Amino acid sequence: MTSEENVNLQLDEDGSVAILDDSGDFIGGVSSPWAKDATGETVPTHFTISGDTITQHTETAGSSQYPLVVDPWGGKKLIKSAWTKFDGKSTKRWVVNVIPTKWGRQANGLKTHKSHVAELKSKVGKKRVTKTIDNQFICHVFGNVFEPGTYNMESWRPNMHWRKQLNLKHQCNPK
């Protein structure tokens, strides 16, 4: 990565790397690393960080077949803006709203989901992104072709896996 601004690289517990600006705001990232050998077998792999360099290491065994395939996903801001508001009935009920960037609408594959959620947590706070908010959000991310505007997720909705709510009945907000 080449940048004119100062960036900080943060290795997360899941193996992904968050790219943060001087204020600690998420500006990009690299998803958790993966590697496969020529036969399709998974090869253990991980990132290390040294200064402003990310290095991916593979741990091949005697049975690993070359060549190896490693292709981590890297990207930039996925969310233009995000905010929460209480629903007016209780401070225990809130709505999380997200306006994705153009990149955020395009980068909606399975391997980007952790990055979407990490950026959302950095924008609205980890406590506001409960399991139900997480699943609603990923449903909106994956199914955004049908939703050109703002995504909204409601804390009082039942928690349902995002794939099960990606339909006309639920429309990413399970009933």
GROMACS .gro file of N, CA and C in nm:
model
  525
    1MET      N    1   0.085  -0.117   0.000
    1MET     CA    2   0.000   0.000   0.000
    1MET      C    3   0.088   0.122   0.000
    2THR      N    4   0.059   0.214  -0.085
    2THR     CA    5   0.130   0.340  -0.089
    2THR      C    6   0.033   0.450  -0.051
    3SER      N    7   0.074   0.537   0.039
    3SER     CA    8  -0.014   0.642   0.086
    3SER      C    9   0.064   0.767   0.118
    4GLU      N   10   0.003   0.882   0.093
    4GLU     CA   11   0.062   1.011   0.127
    4GLU      C   12   0.041   1.041   0.275
    5GLU      N   13  -0.061   0.980   0.336
    5GLU     CA   14  -0.090   1.008   0.476
    5GLU      C   15  -0.031   0.901   0.565
    6ASN      N   16  -0.016   0.935   0.693
    6ASN     CA   17   0.033   0.837   0.789
    6ASN      C   18  -0.078   0.737   0.817
    7VAL      N   19  -0.045   0.611   0.818
    7VAL     CA   20  -0.142   0.507   0.850
    7VAL      C   21  -0.084   0.417   0.958
    8ASN      N   22  -0.173   0.357   1.032
    8ASN     CA   23  -0.135   0.261   1.134
    8ASN      C   24  -0.198   0.128   1.098
    9LEU      N   25  -0.120   0.024   1.105
    9LEU     CA   26  -0.170  -0.110   1.074
    9LEU      C   27  -0.196  -0.182   1.204
   10GLN      N   28  -0.315  -0.242   1.214
   10GLN     CA   29  -0.354  -0.312   1.336
   10GLN      C   30  -0.394  -0.454   1.300
   11LEU      N   31  -0.321  -0.550   1.355
   11LEU     CA   32  -0.352  -0.692   1.334
   11LEU      C   33  -0.463  -0.731   1.431
   12ASP      N   34  -0.578  -0.773   1.376
   12ASP     CA   35  -0.692  -0.808   1.459
   12ASP      C   36  -0.689  -0.956   1.496
   13GLU      N   37  -0.769  -0.993   1.596
   13GLU     CA   38  -0.773  -1.130   1.646
   13GLU      C   39  -0.806  -1.232   1.538
   14ASP      N   40  -0.889  -1.192   1.441
   14ASP     CA   41  -0.929  -1.286   1.336
   14ASP      C   42  -0.825  -1.298   1.225
   15GLY      N   43  -0.711  -1.229   1.241
   15GLY     CA   44  -0.604  -1.236   1.142
   15GLY      C   45  -0.610  -1.127   1.037
   16SER      N   46  -0.719  -1.051   1.034
   16SER     CA   47  -0.729  -0.941   0.937
   16SER      C   48  -0.646  -0.823   0.984
   17VAL      N   49  -0.625  -0.728   0.894
   17VAL     CA   50  -0.547  -0.608   0.927
   17VAL      C   51  -0.636  -0.487   0.901
   18ALA      N   52  -0.651  -0.404   1.003
   18ALA     CA   53  -0.723  -0.279   0.988
   18ALA      C   54  -0.621  -0.170   0.957
   19ILE      N   55  -0.654  -0.086   0.862
   19ILE     CA   56  -0.569   0.029   0.828
   19ILE      C   57  -0.638   0.151   0.885
   20LEU      N   58  -0.571   0.216   0.979
   20LEU     CA   59  -0.629   0.327   1.052
   20LEU      C   60  -0.554   0.456   1.022
   21ASP      N   61  -0.626   0.568   1.024
   21ASP     CA   62  -0.560   0.697   1.006
   21ASP      C   63  -0.504   0.743   1.140
   22ASP      N   64  -0.446   0.862   1.144
   22ASP     CA   65  -0.385   0.913   1.267
   22ASP      C   66  -0.485   0.929   1.381
   23SER      N   67  -0.612   0.942   1.349
   23SER     CA   68  -0.717   0.956   1.451
   23SER      C   69  -0.768   0.821   1.499
   24GLY      N   70  -0.721   0.713   1.438
   24GLY     CA   71  -0.767   0.580   1.475
   24GLY      C   72  -0.891   0.537   1.401
   25ASP      N   73  -0.931   0.614   1.297
   25ASP     CA   74  -1.048   0.578   1.218
   25ASP      C   75  -1.011   0.479   1.109
   26PHE      N   76  -1.099   0.382   1.085
   26PHE     CA   77  -1.079   0.280   0.982
   26PHE      C   78  -1.084   0.345   0.844
   27ILE      N   79  -0.979   0.327   0.766
   27ILE     CA   80  -0.977   0.381   0.629
   27ILE      C   81  -0.959   0.271   0.525
   28GLY      N   82  -0.937   0.151   0.569
   28GLY     CA   83  -0.921   0.039   0.478
   28GLY      C   84  -0.881  -0.085   0.556
   29GLY      N   85  -0.864  -0.191   0.484
   29GLY     CA   86  -0.826  -0.313   0.554
   29GLY      C   87  -0.790  -0.425   0.460
   30VAL      N   88  -0.740  -0.530   0.518
   30VAL     CA   89  -0.708  -0.653   0.445
   30VAL      C   90  -0.775  -0.765   0.523
   31SER      N   91  -0.858  -0.843   0.454
   31SER     CA   92  -0.932  -0.948   0.523
   31SER      C   93  -0.839  -1.057   0.572
   32SER      N   94  -0.892  -1.144   0.655
   32SER     CA   95  -0.813  -1.255   0.710
   32SER      C   96  -0.747  -1.332   0.596
   33PRO      N   97  -0.621  -1.369   0.614
   33PRO     CA   98  -0.550  -1.437   0.505
   33PRO      C   99  -0.599  -1.580   0.486
   34TRP      N  100  -0.581  -1.629   0.365
   34TRP     CA  101  -0.611  -1.768   0.335
   34TRP      C  102  -0.511  -1.815   0.231
   35ALA      N  103  -0.493  -1.946   0.225
   35ALA     CA  104  -0.403  -2.005   0.126
   35ALA      C  105  -0.448  -2.148   0.097
   36LYS      N  106  -0.431  -2.189  -0.027
   36LYS     CA  107  -0.462  -2.326  -0.068
   36LYS      C  108  -0.346  -2.376  -0.155
   37ASP      N  109  -0.323  -2.507  -0.148
   37ASP     CA  110  -0.220  -2.562  -0.235
   37ASP      C  111  -0.283  -2.604  -0.368
   38ALA      N  112  -0.204  -2.663  -0.455
   38ALA     CA  113  -0.249  -2.697  -0.591
   38ALA      C  114  -0.362  -2.799  -0.591
   39THR      N  115  -0.377  -2.875  -0.483
   39THR     CA  116  -0.485  -2.973  -0.475
   39THR      C  117  -0.610  -2.917  -0.409
   40GLY      N  118  -0.605  -2.791  -0.366
   40GLY     CA  119  -0.719  -2.728  -0.301
   40GLY      C  120  -0.720  -2.742  -0.150
   41GLU      N  121  -0.615  -2.805  -0.095
   41GLU     CA  122  -0.606  -2.820   0.050
   41GLU      C  123  -0.569  -2.687   0.114
   42THR      N  124  -0.631  -2.659   0.227
   42THR     CA  125  -0.602  -2.537   0.301
   42THR      C  126  -0.461  -2.544   0.358
   43VAL      N  127  -0.389  -2.434   0.345
   43VAL     CA  128  -0.254  -2.422   0.400
   43VAL      C  129  -0.259  -2.318   0.511
   44PRO      N  130  -0.214  -2.351   0.633
   44PRO     CA  131  -0.215  -2.252   0.740
   44PRO      C  132  -0.135  -2.126   0.699
   45THR      N  133  -0.190  -2.011   0.733
   45THR     CA  134  -0.127  -1.885   0.693
   45THR      C  135  -0.161  -1.776   0.794
   46HIS      N  136  -0.078  -1.674   0.799
   46HIS     CA  137  -0.104  -1.561   0.887
   46HIS      C  138  -0.027  -1.439   0.838
   47PHE      N  139  -0.071  -1.321   0.885
   47PHE     CA  140  -0.001  -1.197   0.855
   47PHE      C  141   0.088  -1.159   0.972
   48THR      N  142   0.196  -1.087   0.941
   48THR     CA  143   0.271  -1.014   1.042
   48THR      C  144   0.283  -0.870   0.993
   49ILE      N  145   0.305  -0.781   1.087
   49ILE     CA  146   0.321  -0.640   1.054
   49ILE      C  147   0.455  -0.594   1.106
   50SER      N  148   0.528  -0.523   1.021
   50SER     CA  149   0.654  -0.460   1.060
   50SER      C  150   0.652  -0.320   1.003
   51GLY      N  151   0.632  -0.222   1.089
   51GLY     CA  152   0.622  -0.084   1.041
   51GLY      C  153   0.500  -0.068   0.954
   52ASP      N  154   0.523  -0.030   0.827
   52ASP     CA  155   0.411  -0.013   0.734
   52ASP      C  156   0.403  -0.125   0.632
   53THR      N  157   0.458  -0.242   0.668
   53THR     CA  158   0.460  -0.357   0.577
   53THR      C  159   0.379  -0.472   0.635
   54ILE      N  160   0.290  -0.525   0.553
   54ILE     CA  161   0.214  -0.645   0.588
   54ILE      C  162   0.276  -0.761   0.511
   55THR      N  163   0.311  -0.868   0.581
   55THR     CA  164   0.368  -0.985   0.516
   55THR      C  165   0.280  -1.105   0.546
   56GLN      N  166   0.248  -1.182   0.441
   56GLN     CA  167   0.172  -1.304   0.460
   56GLN      C  168   0.267  -1.422   0.461
   57HIS      N  169   0.256  -1.505   0.563
   57HIS     CA  170   0.340  -1.624   0.580
   57HIS      C  171   0.254  -1.748   0.562
   58THR      N  172   0.309  -1.849   0.498
   58THR     CA  173   0.240  -1.977   0.486
   58THR      C  174   0.320  -2.083   0.560
   59GLU      N  175   0.250  -2.180   0.611
   59GLU     CA  176   0.313  -2.287   0.688
   59GLU      C  177   0.289  -2.419   0.613
   60THR      N  178   0.369  -2.444   0.514
   60THR     CA  179   0.351  -2.563   0.432
   60THR      C  180   0.400  -2.687   0.504
   61ALA      N  181   0.336  -2.797   0.474
   61ALA     CA  182   0.377  -2.927   0.528
   61ALA      C  183   0.439  -3.007   0.414
   62GLY      N  184   0.496  -3.120   0.445
   62GLY     CA  185   0.557  -3.204   0.343
   62GLY      C  186   0.458  -3.249   0.237
   63SER      N  187   0.329  -3.250   0.272
   63SER     CA  188   0.227  -3.295   0.177
   63SER      C  189   0.171  -3.180   0.091
   64SER      N  190   0.210  -3.056   0.117
   64SER     CA  191   0.160  -2.943   0.038
   64SER      C  192   0.211  -2.952  -0.105
   65GLN      N  193   0.118  -2.927  -0.200
   65GLN     CA  194   0.151  -2.931  -0.341
   65GLN      C  195   0.160  -2.788  -0.395
   66TYR      N  196   0.268  -2.759  -0.465
   66TYR     CA  197   0.287  -2.624  -0.521
   66TYR      C  198   0.231  -2.620  -0.663
   67PRO      N  199   0.186  -2.504  -0.710
   67PRO     CA  200   0.196  -2.371  -0.649
   67PRO      C  201   0.087  -2.350  -0.544
   68LEU      N  202   0.112  -2.253  -0.454
   68LEU     CA  203   0.013  -2.211  -0.356
   68LEU      C  204  -0.065  -2.093  -0.412
   69VAL      N  205  -0.190  -2.081  -0.371
   69VAL     CA  206  -0.272  -1.967  -0.408
   69VAL      C  207  -0.300  -1.889  -0.279
   70VAL      N  208  -0.260  -1.762  -0.278
   70VAL     CA  209  -0.292  -1.670  -0.168
   70VAL      C  210  -0.345  -1.544  -0.233
   71ASP      N  211  -0.458  -1.496  -0.186
   71ASP     CA  212  -0.520  -1.381  -0.250
   71ASP      C  213  -0.602  -1.303  -0.148
   72PRO      N  214  -0.535  -1.234  -0.054
   72PRO     CA  215  -0.612  -1.160   0.045
   72PRO      C  216  -0.685  -1.042  -0.018
   73TRP      N  217  -0.803  -1.013   0.036
   73TRP     CA  218  -0.882  -0.900  -0.013
   73TRP      C  219  -0.839  -0.775   0.062
   74GLY      N  220  -0.816  -0.669  -0.012
   74GLY     CA  221  -0.783  -0.540   0.049
   74GLY      C  222  -0.878  -0.435  -0.004
   75GLY      N  223  -0.913  -0.341   0.079
   75GLY     CA  224  -1.007  -0.239   0.035
   75GLY      C  225  -0.997  -0.112   0.115
   76LYS      N  226  -1.084  -0.019   0.079
   76LYS     CA  227  -1.086   0.110   0.145
   76LYS      C  228  -1.220   0.129   0.214
   77LYS      N  229  -1.253   0.251   0.248
   77LYS     CA  230  -1.377   0.275   0.322
   77LYS      C  231  -1.497   0.211   0.253
   78LEU      N  232  -1.575   0.141   0.333
   78LEU     CA  233  -1.694   0.073   0.284
   78LEU      C  234  -1.821   0.150   0.321
   79ILE      N  235  -1.809   0.236   0.421
   79ILE     CA  236  -1.923   0.309   0.473
   79ILE      C  237  -1.897   0.459   0.463
   80LYS      N  238  -1.986   0.530   0.394
   80LYS     CA  239  -1.976   0.676   0.384
   80LYS      C  240  -2.012   0.742   0.516
   81SER      N  241  -2.124   0.698   0.576
   81SER     CA  242  -2.162   0.747   0.708
   81SER      C  243  -2.251   0.645   0.777
   82ALA      N  244  -2.248   0.650   0.910
   82ALA     CA  245  -2.331   0.561   0.991
   82ALA      C  246  -2.368   0.634   1.118
   83TRP      N  247  -2.490   0.613   1.165
   83TRP     CA  248  -2.535   0.677   1.288
   83TRP      C  249  -2.643   0.592   1.352
   84THR      N  250  -2.661   0.614   1.482
   84THR     CA  251  -2.768   0.545   1.554
   84THR      C  252  -2.865   0.649   1.609
   85LYS      N  253  -2.987   0.603   1.629
   85LYS     CA  254  -3.087   0.687   1.695
   85LYS      C  255  -3.180   0.595   1.772
   86PHE      N  256  -3.233   0.646   1.882
   86PHE     CA  257  -3.329   0.569   1.958
   86PHE      C  258  -3.464   0.577   1.890
   87ASP      N  259  -3.546   0.474   1.905
   87ASP     CA  260  -3.673   0.469   1.833
   87ASP      C  261  -3.781   0.557   1.896
   88GLY      N  262  -3.753   0.622   2.008
   88GLY     CA  263  -3.851   0.710   2.071
   88GLY      C  264  -3.934   0.639   2.177
   89LYS      N  265  -3.931   0.506   2.180
   89LYS     CA  266  -4.009   0.430   2.278
   89LYS      C  267  -3.924   0.393   2.399
   90SER      N  268  -3.795   0.369   2.375
   90SER     CA  269  -3.708   0.323   2.483
   90SER      C  270  -3.562   0.344   2.443
   91THR      N  271  -3.478   0.371   2.541
   91THR     CA  272  -3.334   0.382   2.512
   91THR      C  273  -3.271   0.245   2.492
   92LYS      N  274  -3.351   0.140   2.510
   92LYS     CA  275  -3.303   0.004   2.485
   92LYS      C  276  -3.337  -0.042   2.344
   93ARG      N  277  -3.400   0.046   2.266
   93ARG     CA  278  -3.435   0.015   2.127
   93ARG      C  279  -3.373   0.123   2.039
   94TRP      N  280  -3.284   0.081   1.949
   94TRP     CA  281  -3.219   0.177   1.863
   94TRP      C  282  -3.216   0.129   1.719
   95VAL      N  283  -3.196   0.224   1.630
   95VAL     CA  284  -3.185   0.197   1.488
   95VAL      C  285  -3.045   0.238   1.446
   96VAL      N  286  -2.979   0.152   1.371
   96VAL     CA  287  -2.849   0.184   1.313
   96VAL      C  288  -2.872   0.209   1.165
   97ASN      N  289  -2.828   0.323   1.116
   97ASN     CA  290  -2.842   0.360   0.975
   97ASN      C  291  -2.704   0.365   0.910
   98VAL      N  292  -2.696   0.319   0.787
   98VAL     CA  293  -2.568   0.316   0.715
   98VAL      C  294  -2.590   0.363   0.572
   99ILE      N  295  -2.503   0.453   0.529
   99ILE     CA  296  -2.495   0.489   0.387
   99ILE      C  297  -2.362   0.433   0.338
  100PRO      N  298  -2.367   0.331   0.253
  100PRO     CA  299  -2.242   0.271   0.204
  100PRO      C  300  -2.177   0.359   0.097
  101THR      N  301  -2.046   0.342   0.082
  101THR     CA  302  -1.976   0.406  -0.029
  101THR      C  303  -2.001   0.324  -0.156
  102LYS      N  304  -1.961   0.376  -0.268
  102LYS     CA  305  -1.972   0.300  -0.393
  102LYS      C  306  -1.891   0.171  -0.380
  103TRP      N  307  -1.772   0.180  -0.321
  103TRP     CA  308  -1.687   0.062  -0.299
  103TRP      C  309  -1.759  -0.037  -0.208
  104GLY      N  310  -1.825   0.014  -0.103
  104GLY     CA  311  -1.897  -0.071  -0.009
  104GLY      C  312  -2.012  -0.147  -0.075
  105ARG      N  313  -2.073  -0.086  -0.176
  105ARG     CA  314  -2.181  -0.156  -0.249
  105ARG      C  315  -2.122  -0.264  -0.341
  106GLN      N  316  -2.005  -0.240  -0.395
  106GLN     CA  317  -1.945  -0.336  -0.487
  106GLN      C  318  -1.877  -0.450  -0.414
  107ALA      N  319  -1.811  -0.419  -0.302
  107ALA     CA  320  -1.737  -0.521  -0.227
  107ALA      C  321  -1.832  -0.587  -0.128
  108ASN      N  322  -1.922  -0.671  -0.178
  108ASN     CA  323  -2.023  -0.730  -0.092
  108ASN      C  324  -2.014  -0.882  -0.082
  109GLY      N  325  -1.905  -0.939  -0.128
  109GLY     CA  326  -1.888  -1.085  -0.122
  109GLY      C  327  -1.861  -1.134   0.019
  110LEU      N  328  -1.870  -1.264   0.036
  110LEU     CA  329  -1.854  -1.326   0.167
  110LEU      C  330  -1.724  -1.287   0.237
  111LYS      N  331  -1.617  -1.275   0.162
  111LYS     CA  332  -1.487  -1.247   0.224
  111LYS      C  333  -1.475  -1.104   0.275
  112THR      N  334  -1.569  -1.017   0.240
  112THR     CA  335  -1.562  -0.878   0.287
  112THR      C  336  -1.649  -0.853   0.409
  113HIS      N  337  -1.730  -0.949   0.449
  113HIS     CA  338  -1.827  -0.924   0.555
  113HIS      C  339  -1.764  -0.880   0.686
  114LYS      N  340  -1.653  -0.941   0.726
  114LYS     CA  341  -1.588  -0.902   0.851
  114LYS      C  342  -1.540  -0.757   0.844
  115SER      N  343  -1.493  -0.716   0.728
  115SER     CA  344  -1.448  -0.578   0.712
  115SER      C  345  -1.563  -0.480   0.722
  116HIS      N  346  -1.677  -0.515   0.663
  116HIS     CA  347  -1.795  -0.429   0.673
  116HIS      C  348  -1.834  -0.411   0.820
  117VAL      N  349  -1.842  -0.522   0.894
  117VAL     CA  350  -1.883  -0.517   1.033
  117VAL      C  351  -1.779  -0.441   1.117
  118ALA      N  352  -1.651  -0.465   1.093
  118ALA     CA  353  -1.547  -0.394   1.167
  118ALA      C  354  -1.558  -0.243   1.146
  119GLU      N  355  -1.582  -0.202   1.023
  119GLU     CA  356  -1.595  -0.059   0.996
  119GLU      C  357  -1.721  -0.003   1.063
  120LEU      N  358  -1.830  -0.078   1.058
  120LEU     CA  359  -1.952  -0.032   1.124
  120LEU      C  360  -1.928  -0.015   1.274
  121LYS      N  361  -1.863  -0.111   1.336
  121LYS     CA  362  -1.833  -0.101   1.480
  121LYS      C  363  -1.745   0.020   1.510
  122SER      N  364  -1.651   0.048   1.420
  122SER     CA  365  -1.564   0.164   1.444
  122SER      C  366  -1.640   0.295   1.431
  123LYS      N  367  -1.748   0.295   1.355
  123LYS     CA  368  -1.825   0.419   1.332
  123LYS      C  369  -1.934   0.442   1.436
  124VAL      N  370  -2.000   0.335   1.483
  124VAL     CA  371  -2.112   0.354   1.576
  124VAL      C  372  -2.085   0.296   1.715
  125GLY      N  373  -1.975   0.226   1.732
  125GLY     CA  374  -1.941   0.165   1.860
  125GLY      C  375  -1.979   0.019   1.865
  126LYS      N  376  -1.894  -0.059   1.927
  126LYS     CA  377  -1.914  -0.205   1.933
  126LYS      C  378  -2.043  -0.243   2.003
  127LYS      N  379  -2.083  -0.167   2.106
  127LYS     CA  380  -2.203  -0.203   2.183
  127LYS      C  381  -2.331  -0.189   2.101
  128ARG      N  382  -2.330  -0.106   2.000
  128ARG     CA  383  -2.449  -0.086   1.917
  128ARG      C  384  -2.464  -0.194   1.810
  129VAL      N  385  -2.357  -0.270   1.783
  129VAL     CA  386  -2.363  -0.373   1.679
  129VAL      C  387  -2.381  -0.509   1.747
  130THR      N  388  -2.507  -0.535   1.784
  130THR     CA  389  -2.542  -0.663   1.846
  130THR      C  390  -2.550  -0.770   1.738
  131LYS      N  391  -2.576  -0.893   1.778
  131LYS     CA  392  -2.586  -1.003   1.681
  131LYS      C  393  -2.696  -0.976   1.579
  132THR      N  394  -2.811  -0.927   1.623
  132THR     CA  395  -2.920  -0.902   1.528
  132THR      C  396  -2.886  -0.786   1.433
  133ILE      N  397  -2.819  -0.682   1.485
  133ILE     CA  398  -2.776  -0.571   1.399
  133ILE      C  399  -2.674  -0.623   1.297
  134ASP      N  400  -2.579  -0.703   1.343
  134ASP     CA  401  -2.477  -0.762   1.256
  134ASP      C  402  -2.542  -0.841   1.143
  135ASN      N  403  -2.635  -0.930   1.174
  135ASN     CA  404  -2.700  -1.012   1.071
  135ASN      C  405  -2.785  -0.929   0.975
  136GLN      N  406  -2.857  -0.829   1.028
  136GLN     CA  407  -2.935  -0.741   0.940
  136GLN      C  408  -2.841  -0.664   0.846
  137PHE      N  409  -2.732  -0.614   0.903
  137PHE     CA  410  -2.636  -0.535   0.824
  137PHE      C  411  -2.577  -0.619   0.711
  138ILE      N  412  -2.531  -0.740   0.741
  138ILE     CA  413  -2.472  -0.824   0.637
  138ILE      C  414  -2.577  -0.861   0.533
  139CYS      N  415  -2.701  -0.880   0.574
  139CYS     CA  416  -2.809  -0.903   0.477
  139CYS      C  417  -2.820  -0.784   0.381
  140HIS      N  418  -2.817  -0.662   0.435
  140HIS     CA  419  -2.823  -0.542   0.351
  140HIS      C  420  -2.700  -0.535   0.259
  141VAL      N  421  -2.583  -0.563   0.314
  141VAL     CA  422  -2.459  -0.558   0.234
  141VAL      C  423  -2.468  -0.656   0.118
  142PHE      N  424  -2.505  -0.780   0.146
  142PHE     CA  425  -2.508  -0.884   0.043
  142PHE      C  426  -2.619  -0.860  -0.058
  143GLY      N  427  -2.733  -0.810  -0.011
  143GLY     CA  428  -2.848  -0.791  -0.098
  143GLY      C  429  -2.869  -0.649  -0.144
  144ASN      N  430  -2.764  -0.567  -0.145
  144ASN     CA  431  -2.781  -0.424  -0.171
  144ASN      C  432  -2.823  -0.391  -0.314
  145VAL      N  433  -2.820  -0.485  -0.403
  145VAL     CA  434  -2.867  -0.462  -0.540
  145VAL      C  435  -3.012  -0.417  -0.537
  146PHE      N  436  -3.088  -0.467  -0.439
  146PHE     CA  437  -3.230  -0.437  -0.429
  146PHE      C  438  -3.258  -0.316  -0.341
  147GLU      N  439  -3.153  -0.257  -0.283
  147GLU     CA  440  -3.172  -0.149  -0.188
  147GLU      C  441  -3.072  -0.037  -0.216
  148PRO      N  442  -3.109   0.058  -0.301
  148PRO     CA  443  -3.014   0.162  -0.340
  148PRO      C  444  -2.990   0.270  -0.235
  149GLY      N  445  -3.073   0.280  -0.132
  149GLY     CA  446  -3.061   0.389  -0.036
  149GLY      C  447  -2.984   0.351   0.089
  150THR      N  448  -3.032   0.407   0.200
  150THR     CA  449  -2.971   0.385   0.332
  150THR      C  450  -3.015   0.250   0.387
  151TYR      N  451  -2.922   0.178   0.448
  151TYR     CA  452  -2.956   0.055   0.518
  151TYR      C  453  -3.002   0.094   0.658
  152ASN      N  454  -3.103   0.025   0.711
  152ASN     CA  455  -3.137   0.046   0.852
  152ASN      C  456  -3.157  -0.088   0.919
  153MET      N  457  -3.107  -0.095   1.041
  153MET     CA  458  -3.113  -0.216   1.121
  153MET      C  459  -3.171  -0.179   1.258
  154GLU      N  460  -3.263  -0.260   1.308
  154GLU     CA  461  -3.331  -0.229   1.433
  154GLU      C  462  -3.295  -0.331   1.542
  155SER      N  463  -3.257  -0.278   1.658
  155SER     CA  464  -3.207  -0.363   1.767
  155SER      C  465  -3.311  -0.459   1.822
  156TRP      N  466  -3.439  -0.428   1.811
  156TRP     CA  467  -3.543  -0.512   1.870
  156TRP      C  468  -3.587  -0.627   1.780
  157ARG      N  469  -3.534  -0.632   1.659
  157ARG     CA  470  -3.570  -0.742   1.568
  157ARG      C  471  -3.511  -0.872   1.620
  158PRO      N  472  -3.578  -0.986   1.593
  158PRO     CA  473  -3.520  -1.114   1.635
  158PRO      C  474  -3.392  -1.142   1.557
  159ASN      N  475  -3.298  -1.208   1.625
  159ASN     CA  476  -3.173  -1.243   1.558
  159ASN      C  477  -3.199  -1.361   1.465
  160MET      N  478  -3.167  -1.343   1.338
  160MET     CA  479  -3.186  -1.445   1.237
  160MET      C  480  -3.065  -1.438   1.144
  161HIS      N  481  -3.009  -1.553   1.106
  161HIS     CA  482  -2.895  -1.552   1.015
  161HIS      C  483  -2.929  -1.469   0.892
  162TRP      N  484  -2.832  -1.393   0.844
  162TRP     CA  485  -2.857  -1.299   0.734
  162TRP      C  486  -2.912  -1.367   0.609
  163ARG      N  487  -2.870  -1.489   0.580
  163ARG     CA  488  -2.920  -1.557   0.459
  163ARG      C  489  -3.070  -1.587   0.469
  164LYS      N  490  -3.119  -1.612   0.590
  164LYS     CA  491  -3.261  -1.644   0.609
  164LYS      C  492  -3.351  -1.521   0.600
  165GLN      N  493  -3.295  -1.402   0.618
  165GLN     CA  494  -3.376  -1.281   0.611
  165GLN      C  495  -3.362  -1.208   0.477
  166LEU      N  496  -3.282  -1.262   0.389
  166LEU     CA  497  -3.260  -1.202   0.257
  166LEU      C  498  -3.371  -1.250   0.162
  167ASN      N  499  -3.490  -1.194   0.182
  167ASN     CA  500  -3.606  -1.232   0.101
  167ASN      C  501  -3.708  -1.119   0.105
  168LEU      N  502  -3.812  -1.131   0.025
  168LEU     CA  503  -3.913  -1.025   0.018
  168LEU      C  504  -3.996  -1.014   0.146
  169LYS      N  505  -4.011  -1.124   0.218
  169LYS     CA  506  -4.088  -1.120   0.343
  169LYS      C  507  -4.017  -1.036   0.449
  170HIS      N  508  -3.890  -1.064   0.473
  170HIS     CA  509  -3.817  -0.996   0.580
  170HIS      C  510  -3.743  -0.871   0.532
  171GLN      N  511  -3.692  -0.872   0.411
  171GLN     CA  512  -3.617  -0.759   0.354
  171GLN      C  513  -3.508  -0.710   0.449
  172CYS      N  514  -3.436  -0.806   0.508
  172CYS     CA  515  -3.323  -0.781   0.597
  172CYS      C  516  -3.363  -0.722   0.732
  173ASN      N  517  -3.490  -0.718   0.763
  173ASN     CA  518  -3.539  -0.675   0.894
  173ASN      C  519  -3.641  -0.779   0.940
  174PRO      N  520  -3.592  -0.890   1.002
  174PRO     CA  521  -3.681  -1.002   1.036
  174PRO      C  522  -3.797  -0.958   1.125
  175LYS      N  523  -3.909  -1.022   1.101
  175LYS     CA  524  -4.032  -0.988   1.173
  175LYS      C  525  -4.044  -1.072   1.299
   0.00000   0.00000   0.00000
